[in-house]
Amino acid sequence: MSCLVKEGIVIMGDSICNGTHGKKALLSDPQLFEERFEELVTELTERDLADPVLTDALNRLREVLVYNAPGGKRNRGLSVIGSLRELLPPPGLTQDTVQRALLVGWCIELLQAFFLVADDIMDGSVTRRGQPCWYKRDGIGLDAINDSFLLEGSIYRLLRRHCRDQPYYVHLLELFNETSFQTELGQALDLMTAPPGHVDLSRFTMERYQAIVKYKTAFYSFYLPVAAAMYMAGINDEEEHNNAKHILLEMGEFFQIQDDYLDCYGDPSVTGKIGTDIQDNKCSWLVVRALEIMTPEQRAELEACYGRSDGASVDKVKALYNTLQMPSLYRTYEEESYQRLQKLIACHAQNLPHSVFLNFAKKIYKRNK
């Protein structure tokens, strides 16, 4: 029987099936994903721990989950089911398999929420996804640190309840643990390279920048969802995972450079956040690349203004970027990165469907938020 996959819905002959039954059989993956979140929140806050003395804490957990987990682009979470659809034939996508893939996707979104809640505190950020950062809400403050722990802890409770009897359970546990540690090491590098209030542009090298990006962003945003889908599809071979990693880390580096560019040049009404990389003394691609091409006089001006929060200093840095034609350099980099990615896919994805990687690429190249 012939089949076609369209927007996460598998069309087989005259019937349509996304791996679920009843009314859900006609839902797209984003719709299934949305529904799964409501079920997981109820499970974590009403069915998991029944001790009545925890009522207040579980109500807090619900509030933390609902405020911080949804609202993003959800590319990471949706990439699990999206990748699994490319790795398994339609008959292998049973209802249970689809539901577990949606759950693992939400576990990645919870990991993202855990990182962002903590990251916003460390950076002193104001907004996230078009709303005040969690710690900025009335009555929250530094209690948000414990809330971030609740988000992380929820991941392992969900994996245990839903995947414990699966052959890939240990692989998923090790993958989430390893990825969390890699991301935390990347955050440590980032914090040490650009401590608030202490500007030292000599630390802003391309080598350091690439190390921060690889560990802080690329592993959890790109390798983690695809690797999870590979394990769920029974692909355990270390060489295949390394091949996927080569491609996905390149994609992750581009994604972060794009994020850095949008921090300065993006429209806050579209991106959902007000860019503060200049004020926060961030080791951003823009400043690292600018340092490689600027004159000593321009460097002196940058040193006088970078990492300062007053509007005049920020405007001077942005004017400097424009003088150095950073938007043009970025567009050149974007095109070169895409060509490099195509070569990596051709070289390293010989035994894996190219669509796994191309679907990811389509979501991020030329994005504006």
C-alpha positions as a printed Julia matrix, in Angstrom:
369×3 Matrix{Float64}:
   0.0    0.0    0.0
   1.43   3.41  -0.88
   1.74   6.05   1.78
   2.5    9.75   1.95
   3.5   11.84   4.94
   2.04  15.33   4.9
   2.44  17.71   7.88
   2.79  14.82  10.27
  -0.27  12.96   8.97
   0.32   9.63   7.27
  -2.01   9.09   4.32
  -2.32   5.41   3.37
  -4.47   4.63   0.35
  -7.86   6.18   1.04
  -7.42   6.31   4.82
  -5.56   8.74   7.03
  -3.66   7.7   10.13
  -1.12   9.54  12.29
  -0.58   6.57  14.58
  -3.58   7.37  16.81
  -7.21   6.31  16.75
 -10.62   7.97  16.82
 -10.86  11.75  16.52
  -7.1   12.14  17.04
  -6.37  10.24  13.81
  -6.96  13.42  11.79
  -4.83  15.72  13.96
  -1.46  17.05  12.81
   1.64  16.47  14.94
   1.55  20.01  16.42
  -2.08  19.42  17.45
  -1.29  16.02  18.95
   1.67  17.61  20.74
  -0.52  20.33  22.22
  -3.04  17.79  23.51
  -0.29  15.68  25.04
   0.89  18.6   27.17
  -2.46  18.94  28.93
  -2.38  15.22  29.72
   1.17  15.42  31.11
   0.41  18.41  33.33
  -2.58  16.57  34.8
  -0.49  13.44  35.29
   2.36  15.26  37.06
   0.17  17.39  39.3
  -2.82  15.13  40.04
  -1.93  11.47  39.47
   1.79  11.11  40.16
   2.0   11.91  43.88
  -1.23  11.65  45.84
  -0.03  12.81  49.28
  -2.47  15.6   50.33
   0.28  17.51  52.17
   1.84  18.22  48.75
  -1.23  20.01  47.36
   0.32  23.49  47.51
   3.61  22.32  45.98
   1.84  20.46  43.18
  -0.31  23.52  42.44
   2.93  25.47  42.17
   4.32  22.83  39.81
   1.25  23.19  37.59
   1.73  26.96  37.49
   5.44  26.57  36.65
   4.72  24.06  33.87
   1.9   26.03  32.25
   3.84  29.32  32.28
   7.24  28.08  31.16
   6.9   24.95  29.0
   4.52  26.01  26.16
   4.82  29.17  24.11
   8.01  28.6   22.17
   8.43  27.37  18.61
   8.55  23.77  19.95
  10.96  22.74  17.17
  12.93  20.58  19.61
   9.96  18.67  20.95
   8.26  18.2   17.59
  11.51  16.98  16.05
  11.25  13.73  18.02
   7.99  12.6   16.41
   9.01  14.23  13.11
  12.29  12.31  13.02
  10.66   9.08  14.14
   8.21   9.29  11.24
  11.21   9.38   8.88
  13.01   6.52  10.66
  10.12   4.05  11.05
   7.73   2.72   8.39
   4.05   3.67   9.02
   3.15   0.2   10.44
   5.79   0.76  13.15
   4.1    3.96  14.27
   1.6    2.41  16.65
  -0.53   4.56  18.91
   1.73   3.78  21.88
   4.85   4.64  19.87
   3.42   7.99  18.77
   2.29   8.87  22.3
   5.72   8.02  23.73
   7.44  10.1   21.03
   5.2   13.05  21.92
   6.05  12.52  25.59
   9.83  12.41  24.94
   9.39  15.57  22.87
   7.78  17.29  25.84
  10.62  16.08  28.06
  12.98  18.0   25.77
  10.74  21.07  26.03
  10.84  20.72  29.84
  14.64  20.54  29.68
  14.6   23.71  27.61
  12.28  25.39  30.13
  14.58  24.32  33.0
  17.58  25.89  31.26
  15.74  29.09  30.31
  14.26  29.79  33.74
  17.75  29.5   35.26
  19.46  31.31  32.38
  17.13  34.3   32.65
  18.03  34.72  36.32
  21.77  34.56  35.58
  21.47  37.01  32.68
  19.05  39.36  34.44
  16.72  39.07  31.43
  13.39  40.89  31.38
  11.2   39.09  28.84
  10.98  35.59  27.39
   8.6   34.46  24.63
   6.73  37.74  24.72
   5.99  37.7   28.46
   7.91  38.6   31.64
  10.57  36.08  32.63
   9.28  33.71  35.31
  11.51  35.12  38.07
  10.29  38.65  37.2
   6.69  37.83  38.07
   5.31  39.23  41.33
   6.04  36.97  44.28
   8.45  34.68  42.38
  11.96  36.16  42.46
  14.72  33.71  43.34
  12.18  31.02  44.25
  12.38  30.43  40.49
  15.64  28.55  41.12
  13.71  25.75  42.83
  11.03  25.97  40.15
  13.68  25.22  37.55
  14.6   22.09  39.54
  10.96  21.04  39.46
  10.97  21.3   35.67
  14.07  19.12  35.44
  12.74  16.57  37.91
   9.51  16.25  35.93
  11.48  14.92  32.95
  12.69  11.81  34.75
   9.34  11.1   36.38
   7.69  11.1   32.95
  10.38   8.95  31.33
  10.15   6.45  34.18
   6.35   6.19  34.01
   6.12   5.86  30.23
   9.37   4.37  28.93
  10.66   2.16  31.75
   9.63  -1.06  30.0
  11.09  -0.04  26.63
  14.45  -1.37  25.36
  15.67   2.21  24.81
  14.91   3.46  28.35
  18.5    3.42  29.6
  19.68   5.03  26.35
  17.22   7.89  26.91
  18.27   8.35  30.54
  21.95   8.49  29.58
  21.17  10.81  26.67
  19.25  13.32  28.83
  21.88  13.17  31.6
  24.79  13.6   29.2
  23.09  16.41  27.29
  22.2   18.26  30.5
  25.81  18.1   31.69
  27.14  19.25  28.31
  24.75  22.2   28.34
  25.73  23.15  31.89
  29.42  23.07  30.92
  28.6   25.33  27.98
  26.79  27.72  30.31
  29.83  27.72  32.63
  32.08  28.67  29.7
  29.64  31.42  28.73
  29.49  32.86  32.25
  33.27  32.78  32.68
  33.93  34.36  29.29
  31.63  37.31  29.86
  31.1   38.02  33.57
  28.65  40.89  34.17
  30.34  44.22  34.7
  33.78  43.02  33.6
  34.47  43.58  29.9
  37.53  41.8   28.53
  37.27  41.59  24.76
  40.48  39.54  24.53
  38.43  36.56  25.73
  36.06  36.85  22.78
  37.74  34.52  20.31
  36.02  32.46  17.63
  37.41  29.28  19.21
  35.84  30.11  22.59
  32.61  31.19  20.92
  32.29  27.92  19.0
  32.96  25.92  22.17
  30.2   27.77  24.04
  27.73  27.27  21.19
  28.53  23.59  20.75
  28.03  22.74  24.41
  25.43  25.28  25.5
  23.08  25.05  22.52
  23.85  22.54  19.79
  23.79  19.3   21.79
  20.41  19.81  23.47
  18.68  21.73  20.69
  19.72  19.59  17.74
  21.41  16.32  18.61
  19.15  15.41  21.55
  15.78  15.21  19.7
  17.17  13.29  16.73
  19.25  10.96  18.9
  16.17  10.23  21.05
  14.18   9.34  17.92
  17.05   7.15  16.67
  17.12   5.19  19.95
  13.32   4.85  19.87
  13.63   3.48  16.32
  16.16   0.91  17.52
  19.21   2.66  16.02
  21.86   2.18  18.72
  24.99   2.01  16.57
  27.58   4.48  17.87
  28.88   5.27  14.37
  25.4    6.22  13.16
  24.95   8.5   16.17
  28.34  10.12  15.52
  27.37  10.68  11.89
  24.14  12.38  12.96
  26.08  14.42  15.52
  28.45  15.83  12.84
  25.51  17.2   10.89
  23.41  18.39  13.83
  26.22  20.23  15.64
  26.91  22.22  12.46
  23.22  23.06  12.34
  23.27  24.02  16.0
  26.16  26.42  15.49
  24.3   28.16  12.7
  21.15  28.35  14.83
  23.0   30.15  17.65
  24.72  32.56  15.27
  21.29  33.29  13.84
  19.98  33.85  17.39
  22.84  36.28  18.08
  22.06  38.16  14.88
  18.35  38.38  15.73
  19.19  39.62  19.25
  20.56  42.78  17.63
  18.68  43.0   14.33
  15.44  41.11  14.99
  12.06  42.73  15.61
  11.11  42.21  19.31
   7.42  42.04  18.34
   8.33  39.0   16.19
  11.09  37.38  18.26
   9.18  37.77  21.54
  12.19  39.09  23.44
  14.15  42.31  23.78
  17.76  41.78  22.76
  20.29  42.5   25.51
  23.49  40.79  24.31
  25.36  44.11  24.03
  24.3   45.29  27.5
  24.96  41.84  29.0
  28.55  41.71  27.69
  27.7   38.53  25.76
  30.26  36.61  23.72
  28.05  36.9   20.64
  28.95  36.06  17.04
  28.5   39.71  16.08
  31.11  41.01  18.52
  33.52  38.12  17.89
  33.3   38.57  14.12
  33.53  42.37  14.42
  36.7   42.07  16.51
  38.32  40.09  13.69
  37.93  42.91  11.15
  37.82  46.22  13.03
  40.56  48.84  13.27
  42.36  49.65  16.56
  40.32  52.86  16.78
  37.06  50.98  16.37
  38.18  48.45  18.97
  38.84  51.26  21.46
  35.31  52.58  20.87
  33.87  49.09  21.3
  35.76  48.59  24.58
  34.37  51.88  25.88
  30.76  50.97  25.05
  30.32  47.17  25.14
  28.7   45.73  28.25
  27.17  49.08  29.26
  23.43  49.38  29.73
  22.89  53.03  28.78
  21.14  53.58  25.48
  23.87  55.81  24.02
  26.52  53.09  24.43
  24.26  50.42  22.93
  23.5   52.67  19.95
  27.24  53.27  19.37
  27.92  49.54  19.31
  25.07  49.0   16.84
  26.36  51.85  14.67
  29.79  50.21  14.72
  28.24  46.91  13.59
  26.53  48.71  10.72
  29.76  50.42   9.69
  31.41  46.99   9.57
  28.47  45.73   7.46
  27.59  42.93   9.87
  24.19  42.19   8.22
  25.97  41.54   4.92
  28.61  39.34   6.6
  25.84  37.41   8.32
  23.99  36.74   5.07
  27.23  35.47   3.51
  27.79  33.2    6.49
  24.21  31.9    6.3
  24.63  30.87   2.66
  28.04  29.26   3.29
  26.67  27.38   6.3
  23.77  25.98   4.27
  26.14  24.75   1.55
  28.39  23.18   4.2
  25.38  21.45   5.72
  24.38  19.95   2.37
  27.87  18.45   2.02
  27.79  17.06   5.56
  24.43  15.39   4.92
  25.73  13.83   1.7
  28.87  12.6    3.48
  27.56  11.46   6.88
  23.91  10.5    6.33
  24.49   7.59   3.99
  22.45   5.17   6.12
  19.99   7.69   7.58
  17.12   9.43   5.75
  18.32  12.84   4.55
  14.83  14.18   5.33
  15.55  13.9    9.08
  18.13  16.66   8.7
  16.56  18.62   5.87
  13.27  18.99   7.79
  15.23  20.53  10.66
  17.15  22.81   8.29
  13.94  24.1    6.69
  12.7   25.25  10.08
  15.74  27.35  10.93
  17.29  28.76   7.77
  15.95  32.25   6.9
  13.9   32.36  10.12
  13.07  35.73  11.71
  12.33  34.61  15.27
